Tab-separated table of C-alpha atoms and ligand atoms in Angstrom:
chain	number	residue	atom	x	y	z
A	1	MET	CA	-18.309	-32.873	16.353
A	2	GLY	CA	-18.192	-36.439	17.779
A	3	LEU	CA	-20.556	-38.064	15.266
A	4	ASP	CA	-17.822	-39.472	13.344
A	5	SER	CA	-16.247	-41.343	16.386
A	6	MET	CA	-19.861	-42.455	17.257
A	7	GLN	CA	-20.999	-43.568	13.873
A	8	GLY	CA	-17.921	-43.875	11.633
A	9	ASP	CA	-18.419	-44.101	7.947
A	10	SER	CA	-22.030	-45.178	8.295
A	11	PHE	CA	-25.160	-44.436	6.515
A	12	VAL	CA	-26.203	-41.759	8.920
A	13	THR	CA	-22.946	-39.947	8.666
A	14	THR	CA	-22.815	-39.876	4.974
A	15	LYS	CA	-26.516	-38.747	4.569
A	16	LEU	CA	-26.110	-36.111	7.190
A	17	SER	CA	-22.983	-34.995	5.295
A	18	ALA	CA	-24.857	-34.742	2.059
A	19	LEU	CA	-27.684	-32.524	3.979
A	20	VAL	CA	-25.033	-30.383	5.455
A	21	GLY	CA	-23.228	-29.999	2.180
A	22	TRP	CA	-26.494	-29.147	0.487
A	23	ALA	CA	-27.461	-26.505	2.918
A	24	ARG	CA	-23.936	-24.761	2.919
A	25	GLN	CA	-23.747	-25.006	-0.815
A	26	TYR	CA	-26.630	-22.641	-1.075
A	27	SER	CA	-26.042	-20.291	1.945
A	28	LEU	CA	-22.520	-18.879	1.314
A	29	TRP	CA	-22.046	-15.715	2.947
A	30	PRO	CA	-19.239	-13.721	1.204
A	31	PHE	CA	-16.958	-11.405	2.920
A	32	PRO	CA	-15.681	-9.093	-0.054
A	33	PHE	CA	-12.173	-8.040	0.692
A	34	ALA	CA	-12.114	-5.320	-2.114
A	35	THR	CA	-8.968	-3.411	-2.320
A	36	ALA	CA	-8.712	-2.270	-5.898
A	37	CYS	CA	-10.670	-2.231	-9.213
A	38	CYS	CA	-11.793	-5.759	-9.125
A	39	GLY	CA	-14.194	-4.726	-6.260
A	40	ILE	CA	-15.999	-2.546	-8.629
A	41	GLU	CA	-16.750	-5.514	-10.822
A	42	TYR	CA	-18.138	-7.326	-7.764
A	43	MET	CA	-20.607	-4.720	-7.144
A	44	SER	CA	-21.880	-5.413	-10.756
A	45	VAL	CA	-21.805	-9.225	-9.766
A	46	LEU	CA	-24.175	-8.354	-6.912
A	47	SER	CA	-26.427	-5.922	-8.669
A	48	SER	CA	-29.546	-7.020	-10.762
A	49	ASP	CA	-27.900	-7.702	-14.310
A	50	PHE	CA	-25.810	-10.645	-12.838
A	51	ASP	CA	-27.456	-11.101	-9.419
A	52	LEU	CA	-25.362	-13.271	-7.244
A	53	ALA	CA	-28.492	-13.893	-5.142
A	54	ARG	CA	-29.563	-16.458	-7.708
A	55	PHE	CA	-26.916	-18.732	-6.061
A	56	GLY	CA	-27.719	-18.074	-2.491
A	57	ALA	CA	-24.728	-15.757	-1.889
A	58	GLU	CA	-26.488	-12.495	-1.810
A	59	ARG	CA	-25.642	-11.392	1.581
A	60	PRO	CA	-22.296	-9.705	1.621
A	61	SER	CA	-21.067	-10.169	5.242
A	62	PHE	CA	-19.012	-7.333	6.433
A	63	SER	CA	-17.987	-8.885	9.605
A	64	PRO	CA	-15.631	-11.794	9.051
A	65	ARG	CA	-17.145	-13.709	12.001
A	66	GLN	CA	-20.355	-14.202	10.171
A	67	ALA	CA	-18.840	-15.071	6.770
A	68	ASP	CA	-17.699	-18.278	5.193
A	69	LEU	CA	-16.491	-17.344	1.832
A	70	LEU	CA	-13.602	-14.837	1.713
A	71	ILE	CA	-13.480	-13.059	-1.708
A	72	VAL	CA	-10.282	-11.145	-2.247
A	73	LEU	CA	-10.811	-8.638	-5.033
A	74	GLY	CA	-7.689	-6.515	-6.001
A	75	THR	CA	-4.030	-5.726	-5.428
A	76	LEU	CA	-2.831	-6.550	-1.951
A	77	THR	CA	0.174	-4.560	-0.762
A	78	TYR	CA	2.446	-5.708	1.884
A	79	LYS	CA	1.098	-3.099	4.098
A	80	MET	CA	-2.363	-4.581	3.747
A	81	ALA	CA	-1.265	-8.109	4.044
A	82	PRO	CA	-1.571	-8.254	7.718
A	83	VAL	CA	-5.190	-7.256	7.483
A	84	LEU	CA	-6.268	-9.964	4.941
A	85	TRP	CA	-4.409	-12.293	7.334
A	86	LYS	CA	-6.433	-11.182	10.595
A	87	VAL	CA	-9.591	-11.430	8.409
A	88	TYR	CA	-8.934	-14.899	7.429
A	89	HIS	CA	-8.172	-16.096	10.770
A	90	SER	CA	-11.159	-14.080	12.253
A	91	MET	CA	-13.462	-16.050	9.973
A	92	SER	CA	-14.960	-19.318	11.765
A	93	GLU	CA	-14.459	-22.740	10.086
A	94	PRO	CA	-15.684	-23.961	7.637
A	95	LYS	CA	-14.200	-21.273	5.230
A	96	TRP	CA	-13.407	-21.074	1.553
A	97	VAL	CA	-11.142	-18.391	-0.150
A	98	MET	CA	-11.778	-17.097	-3.561
A	99	SER	CA	-9.002	-14.942	-5.334
A	100	VAL	CA	-10.512	-12.813	-7.913
A	101	GLY	CA	-8.308	-11.402	-10.650
A	102	ALA	CA	-4.738	-11.160	-11.669
A	103	CYS	CA	-3.630	-9.080	-8.766
A	104	ALA	CA	-4.869	-11.197	-5.932
A	105	SER	CA	-3.830	-14.506	-7.491
A	106	SER	CA	-0.215	-13.450	-8.685
A	107	GLY	CA	0.482	-9.767	-8.097
A	108	GLY	CA	-0.647	-9.208	-11.774
A	109	MET	CA	0.853	-6.227	-13.506
A	110	PHE	CA	2.128	-4.812	-10.326
A	111	ARG	CA	5.645	-6.690	-10.147
A	112	SER	CA	6.940	-4.198	-7.747
A	113	TYR	CA	8.435	-3.561	-4.256
A	114	SER	CA	5.165	-2.767	-2.755
A	115	VAL	CA	2.824	-5.596	-3.816
A	116	LEU	CA	2.356	-9.109	-2.529
A	117	GLN	CA	2.850	-11.442	-5.455
A	118	GLY	CA	-0.285	-13.495	-4.739
A	119	ILE	CA	-2.380	-14.061	-1.625
A	120	ASP	CA	-1.627	-17.625	-1.646
A	121	ARG	CA	1.597	-16.680	-0.088
A	122	ILE	CA	-0.132	-15.896	3.268
A	123	ILE	CA	-3.564	-17.605	3.031
A	124	PRO	CA	-4.628	-20.919	1.492
A	125	VAL	CA	-6.780	-20.421	-1.748
A	126	ASP	CA	-9.623	-22.607	-3.107
A	127	ILE	CA	-10.385	-21.097	-6.452
A	128	TYR	CA	-8.554	-18.598	-8.603
A	129	ILE	CA	-10.273	-16.394	-11.313
A	130	PRO	CA	-8.244	-15.123	-13.988
A	131	GLY	CA	-8.803	-11.660	-15.690
A	132	CYS	CA	-7.913	-8.127	-15.265
A	133	PRO	CA	-10.790	-7.658	-14.149
A	134	PRO	CA	-12.607	-10.958	-14.466
A	135	ARG	CA	-16.011	-10.766	-16.363
A	136	PRO	CA	-18.935	-10.953	-13.719
A	137	GLU	CA	-19.731	-14.400	-15.483
A	138	ALA	CA	-16.389	-15.491	-14.692
A	139	ILE	CA	-17.208	-14.792	-10.803
A	140	LEU	CA	-20.392	-16.393	-11.001
A	141	ASP	CA	-18.736	-19.647	-12.752
A	142	ALA	CA	-16.215	-19.710	-9.967
A	143	LEU	CA	-18.974	-19.460	-7.347
A	144	ILE	CA	-20.790	-22.383	-9.001
A	145	LYS	CA	-17.505	-24.377	-9.201
A	146	LEU	CA	-16.868	-23.554	-5.703
A	147	GLN	CA	-20.336	-24.774	-4.756
A	148	GLN	CA	-19.723	-28.284	-6.205
A	149	ARG	CA	-16.643	-28.519	-3.942
A	150	VAL	CA	-18.487	-27.311	-0.785
A	151	LYS	CA	-21.123	-29.777	-1.581
A	152	LYS	CA	-18.679	-32.775	-1.586
A	153	GLU	CA	-17.187	-31.904	1.655
A	154	SER	CA	-17.763	-34.417	4.282
A	155	ILE	CA	-18.467	-33.419	7.837
A	156	LYS	CA	-16.525	-36.336	8.949
A	157	ASP	CA	-13.202	-35.279	7.042
A	158	PRO	CA	-13.515	-31.522	6.624
A	159	ARG	CA	-11.125	-30.053	4.193
A	160	TYR	CA	-10.145	-27.267	6.460
A	161	ARG	CA	-8.179	-29.631	8.602
A	162	GLY	CA	-5.867	-30.175	5.632
A	163	ARG	CA	-5.773	-26.443	5.086
A	164	ALA	CA	-4.797	-25.668	8.556
A	165	ASP	CA	-1.837	-28.236	8.283
A	166	ALA	CA	-1.034	-26.697	4.910
A	167	LEU	CA	-0.565	-23.262	6.663
A	168	ASP	CA	1.727	-24.692	9.192
A	169	GLU	CA	3.709	-26.150	6.453
A	170	ILE	CA	3.877	-22.747	4.800
A	171	PHE	CA	5.417	-21.384	8.119
A	172	SER	CA	7.845	-24.147	8.728
A	173	GLY	CA	9.041	-23.230	5.348
A	174	TYR	CA	10.499	-19.818	6.546
A	175	GLU	CA	14.158	-19.761	7.141
A	176	SER	CA	15.783	-16.474	8.346
A	177	GLY	CA	14.064	-14.187	5.644
A	178	ASN	CA	13.652	-16.514	2.819
A	179	LEU	CA	10.458	-18.167	1.903
A	180	VAL	CA	11.058	-21.558	0.570
A	181	GLN	CA	8.395	-22.707	-1.676
A	182	LYS	CA	7.065	-26.021	-1.316
B	1	MET	CA	-9.820	37.566	-9.149
B	2	ARG	CA	-6.592	39.253	-7.941
B	3	GLU	CA	-3.894	39.986	-10.301
B	4	LEU	CA	-0.421	39.017	-10.072
B	5	SER	CA	2.004	41.877	-9.923
B	6	PRO	CA	4.309	41.750	-12.961
B	7	ASP	CA	7.411	43.149	-11.143
B	8	HIS	CA	7.015	40.741	-8.321
B	9	ASN	CA	9.825	38.484	-9.396
B	10	ILE	CA	12.233	41.339	-9.861
B	11	LYS	CA	11.308	42.724	-6.359
B	12	LEU	CA	11.912	39.319	-4.919
B	13	LYS	CA	15.371	38.822	-6.303
B	14	GLU	CA	16.284	42.472	-5.139
B	15	ASN	CA	14.854	41.698	-1.544
B	16	LEU	CA	17.110	38.370	-1.387
B	17	ALA	CA	20.045	40.142	-2.672
B	18	GLY	CA	19.491	42.981	-0.006
B	19	ARG	CA	19.050	40.194	2.835
B	20	PHE	CA	21.640	37.758	1.731
B	21	PRO	CA	24.402	39.808	-0.010
B	22	ASN	CA	27.178	37.134	0.449
B	23	ALA	CA	25.091	33.730	0.460
B	24	GLY	CA	25.929	32.970	-3.114
B	25	PHE	CA	22.482	31.668	-3.918
B	26	LYS	CA	22.117	30.633	-7.692
B	27	VAL	CA	18.733	32.503	-8.484
B	28	GLU	CA	17.106	31.930	-11.655
B	29	GLU	CA	13.634	32.292	-13.318
B	30	ASN	CA	11.603	29.360	-14.990
B	31	ARG	CA	8.433	29.849	-16.543
B	32	GLY	CA	7.590	32.892	-14.285
B	33	ILE	CA	8.635	31.151	-10.870
B	34	VAL	CA	11.829	32.193	-9.119
B	35	VAL	CA	14.114	29.117	-8.369
B	36	ILE	CA	16.720	29.520	-5.710
B	37	GLU	CA	19.406	27.037	-5.205
B	38	ALA	CA	20.530	27.159	-1.561
B	39	SER	CA	22.872	25.273	0.434
B	40	ARG	CA	21.858	22.962	3.260
B	41	SER	CA	23.499	25.296	6.003
B	42	SER	CA	21.795	28.413	4.827
B	43	LEU	CA	18.472	26.754	4.285
B	44	ILE	CA	16.621	27.432	7.783
B	45	GLU	CA	17.513	31.144	7.468
B	46	LEU	CA	16.496	31.623	3.851
B	47	MET	CA	13.116	29.845	4.701
B	48	LYS	CA	12.439	31.863	7.758
B	49	HIS	CA	13.111	35.104	5.641
B	50	LEU	CA	10.839	33.969	2.879
B	51	LYS	CA	7.980	33.008	5.381
B	52	GLU	CA	8.369	36.029	7.717
B	53	ASP	CA	9.670	38.901	5.593
B	54	ALA	CA	6.855	41.341	4.651
B	55	GLY	CA	8.196	41.645	1.141
B	56	CYS	CA	8.188	37.800	0.690
B	57	SER	CA	5.512	36.392	2.922
B	58	PHE	CA	5.487	33.003	1.396
B	59	ASN	CA	3.238	31.629	4.184
B	60	VAL	CA	2.219	28.122	2.741
B	61	LEU	CA	4.471	25.231	2.173
B	62	MET	CA	2.769	23.613	-0.836
B	63	ASP	CA	5.042	20.710	-1.590
B	64	LEU	CA	8.400	19.087	-0.388
B	65	THR	CA	9.894	16.336	-2.426
B	66	ALA	CA	13.115	15.114	-3.783
B	67	VAL	CA	14.760	14.110	-7.156
B	68	ASP	CA	17.593	11.442	-7.548
B	69	TYR	CA	19.918	12.547	-10.206
B	70	LEU	CA	22.002	9.336	-10.221
B	71	ASP	CA	24.610	9.401	-12.922
B	72	LYS	CA	23.076	12.255	-14.607
B	73	ARG	CA	25.224	14.982	-12.926
B	74	LYS	CA	28.534	13.120	-12.236
B	75	SER	CA	30.193	16.011	-10.589
B	76	GLU	CA	27.548	17.100	-8.186
B	77	GLU	CA	25.769	15.629	-5.305
B	78	ARG	CA	23.268	12.961	-6.129
B	79	PHE	CA	19.774	14.132	-4.646
B	80	GLU	CA	17.919	17.512	-4.924
B	81	VAL	CA	15.372	18.334	-2.321
B	82	VAL	CA	12.669	20.554	-3.596
B	83	TYR	CA	10.455	22.987	-1.703
B	84	MET	CA	7.437	24.848	-3.275
B	85	LEU	CA	6.126	28.074	-1.509
B	86	PHE	CA	3.151	29.982	-1.940
B	87	SER	CA	1.977	33.261	-0.952
B	88	SER	CA	-1.706	33.575	-0.030
B	89	THR	CA	-1.270	37.382	0.046
B	90	SER	CA	0.586	38.038	-3.376
B	91	LEU	CA	-0.525	34.597	-4.940
B	92	HIS	CA	3.129	34.172	-5.974
B	93	ARG	CA	5.145	31.087	-6.013
B	94	VAL	CA	8.917	30.291	-5.334
B	95	ARG	CA	10.930	27.113	-5.594
B	96	ILE	CA	13.805	26.244	-3.531
B	97	LYS	CA	16.233	23.523	-4.257
B	98	VAL	CA	18.760	21.973	-1.984
B	99	LYS	CA	21.431	19.578	-3.068
B	100	ALA	CA	22.493	16.550	-0.759
B	101	GLY	CA	24.805	13.664	-1.200
B	102	ASP	CA	24.285	10.225	-0.197
B	103	GLY	CA	24.060	10.047	3.710
B	104	ASP	CA	23.952	13.886	4.051
B	105	ASP	CA	21.563	15.458	6.457
B	106	VAL	CA	19.122	18.185	5.319
B	107	PRO	CA	17.808	20.402	8.120
B	108	SER	CA	14.293	19.944	8.956
B	109	LEU	CA	11.584	22.791	8.391
B	110	VAL	CA	9.427	21.445	11.153
B	111	SER	CA	10.158	24.264	13.329
B	112	ILE	CA	8.965	26.676	10.643
B	113	TRP	CA	6.064	24.719	9.049
B	114	LYS	CA	4.460	21.985	10.962
B	115	GLY	CA	3.071	20.600	7.793
B	116	ALA	CA	6.622	19.684	6.743
B	117	ASN	CA	6.601	16.749	9.143
B	118	TRP	CA	4.952	14.002	7.055
B	119	PRO	CA	6.438	15.201	3.650
B	120	GLU	CA	9.788	14.994	5.270
B	121	ARG	CA	9.140	11.385	6.469
B	122	GLU	CA	8.052	10.494	2.963
B	123	VAL	CA	11.292	11.735	1.445
B	124	PHE	CA	13.235	9.753	4.058
B	125	ASP	CA	11.050	6.695	3.285
B	126	PHE	CA	11.518	6.692	-0.377
B	127	PHE	CA	15.161	8.388	-1.031
B	128	GLY	CA	16.757	7.799	2.382
B	129	ILE	CA	17.618	11.507	3.012
B	130	LYS	CA	17.815	12.224	6.632
B	131	PHE	CA	16.360	15.349	8.143
B	132	SER	CA	18.273	16.615	10.970
B	133	GLY	CA	16.122	18.163	13.906
B	134	HIS	CA	13.094	16.228	12.741
B	135	PRO	CA	10.911	14.896	15.710
B	136	LEU	CA	10.319	11.503	14.412
B	137	MET	CA	12.549	10.476	11.506
B	138	GLU	CA	10.992	7.138	10.664
B	139	ARG	CA	9.218	5.594	7.734
B	140	LEU	CA	5.975	6.905	6.578
B	141	ILE	CA	4.601	4.668	4.154
B	142	MET	CA	6.593	1.504	3.692
B	143	PRO	CA	6.625	-1.079	6.314
B	144	ASP	CA	9.133	-0.363	9.033
B	145	GLU	CA	10.951	-3.728	8.276
B	146	PHE	CA	11.438	-2.629	4.503
B	147	ARG	CA	14.858	-2.760	3.318
B	148	GLY	CA	16.125	-0.098	0.944
B	149	TYR	CA	14.662	2.994	-0.415
B	150	PRO	CA	12.532	2.238	-3.393
B	151	LEU	CA	12.319	5.514	-5.274
B	152	ARG	CA	16.219	5.687	-5.736
B	153	LYS	CA	17.272	5.175	-9.210
B	154	ASP	CA	19.452	2.182	-8.299
B	155	PHE	CA	16.705	0.332	-6.708
B	156	PRO	CA	15.738	-2.612	-8.839
B	157	LEU	CA	12.672	-1.844	-10.821
B	158	GLU	CA	10.887	-5.080	-10.061
B	159	GLY	CA	11.718	-5.067	-6.363
B	160	GLN	CA	14.457	-6.834	-4.743
B	161	GLY	CA	12.328	-9.656	-3.666
B	162	GLU	CA	10.114	-8.552	-0.738
B	163	ASP	CA	9.019	-11.873	0.698
B	164	TYR	CA	11.039	-11.375	3.859
B	165	LEU	CA	8.301	-8.812	4.752
B	166	ILE	CA	5.814	-11.617	4.856
B	167	GLU	CA	7.713	-13.166	7.713
B	168	SER	CA	8.293	-9.854	9.815
B	169	ILE	CA	4.672	-8.826	9.172
B	170	LEU	CA	2.826	-11.948	9.930
B	171	ILE	CA	4.807	-14.282	12.223
B	172	PRO	CA	4.547	-11.809	15.284
B	173	ASP	CA	0.963	-11.655	14.735
B	174	LYS	CA	0.637	-15.422	14.639
B	175	THR	CA	1.165	-15.798	18.416
B	176	LYS	CA	-1.337	-13.103	19.101
B	177	ILE	CA	-4.268	-14.879	17.311
C	201	SF4	S1	-6.471	-7.689	-11.786
C	201	SF4	FE1	-6.808	-5.665	-12.831
C	201	SF4	S2	-8.949	-5.189	-12.532
C	201	SF4	FE2	-8.277	-6.618	-10.735
C	201	SF4	S3	-7.533	-5.489	-9.087
C	201	SF4	FE3	-5.854	-5.981	-10.404
C	201	SF4	S4	-5.568	-4.215	-11.927
C	201	SF4	FE4	-7.763	-4.128	-10.945
């Protein structure tokens, strides 16, 4: 935004960073990418018993352009993988990704020919939630932990630059049909 | 509620014996349903007869699927394509089975039932059985780049490592975004 080149690591930048971080922390707009049963659990998180709105993330955004938190809930097949890829890349920066449940994080019990073994094979993930499905409390806990990270991100050195590099690295790791894990 | 006529199966067997005297179909009865084992060359003729003949009038193709009998029937051909027919006038059903070896073509039924189109593509997708005369013999459910036929009994249970799909699915898109 040009501020960092003008001001460097000065008082103004760090204070502005803290202000922006505080604002972002309590206004995460989630995009629920619900492909399986974990999505049902997310409905419970949104409704009154657990109430995600208490943490400022009550507006599920069904347009990736207006979302900054991608919540992936459920089994992702190879057929669905390009859709997640497109949704992730349609979101504008800054953006964060939460992987809910065993399926999204590792393929879960579906160790088969059709299921992607973890969404981190195609997009970078900020926070993983274990469970099949995770309790709503676990999702709330993950959101609070993610908020702590969002708060600390500096406008001068945003983490997403690092993430974009990581993505390029993933793609440089492909060699004629074999994914070389780094 | 209409009643099923009890002698329908006997009539059907007689009808078939009259129409195809030398075809050598193996006809048996299993739990009240007539099962016909046909050969690949006589399949179209048999199906046309079952659909159009007034004594049969099996006008609905209820299901079309396949079974892999790998190593179960050593002496015979490996696959069996199974057709379930239903008659909306007599409410009876009939099952037709056709054997096919690895790489054999089975005649397509799209010319008789348009609804055979996708089930045949599905069978091709999962078992690799080709249907000759089908308008578009391509994969239906799995990605086009998929290697192998996942419902064959010799396909590895946990997959063969499908990470090559990530490359073929995503990298072309990377240039579009
Ligand atoms: S982790 Fe369990 S609950 Fe969640 S999508 Fe997978 S199977 Fe369903």
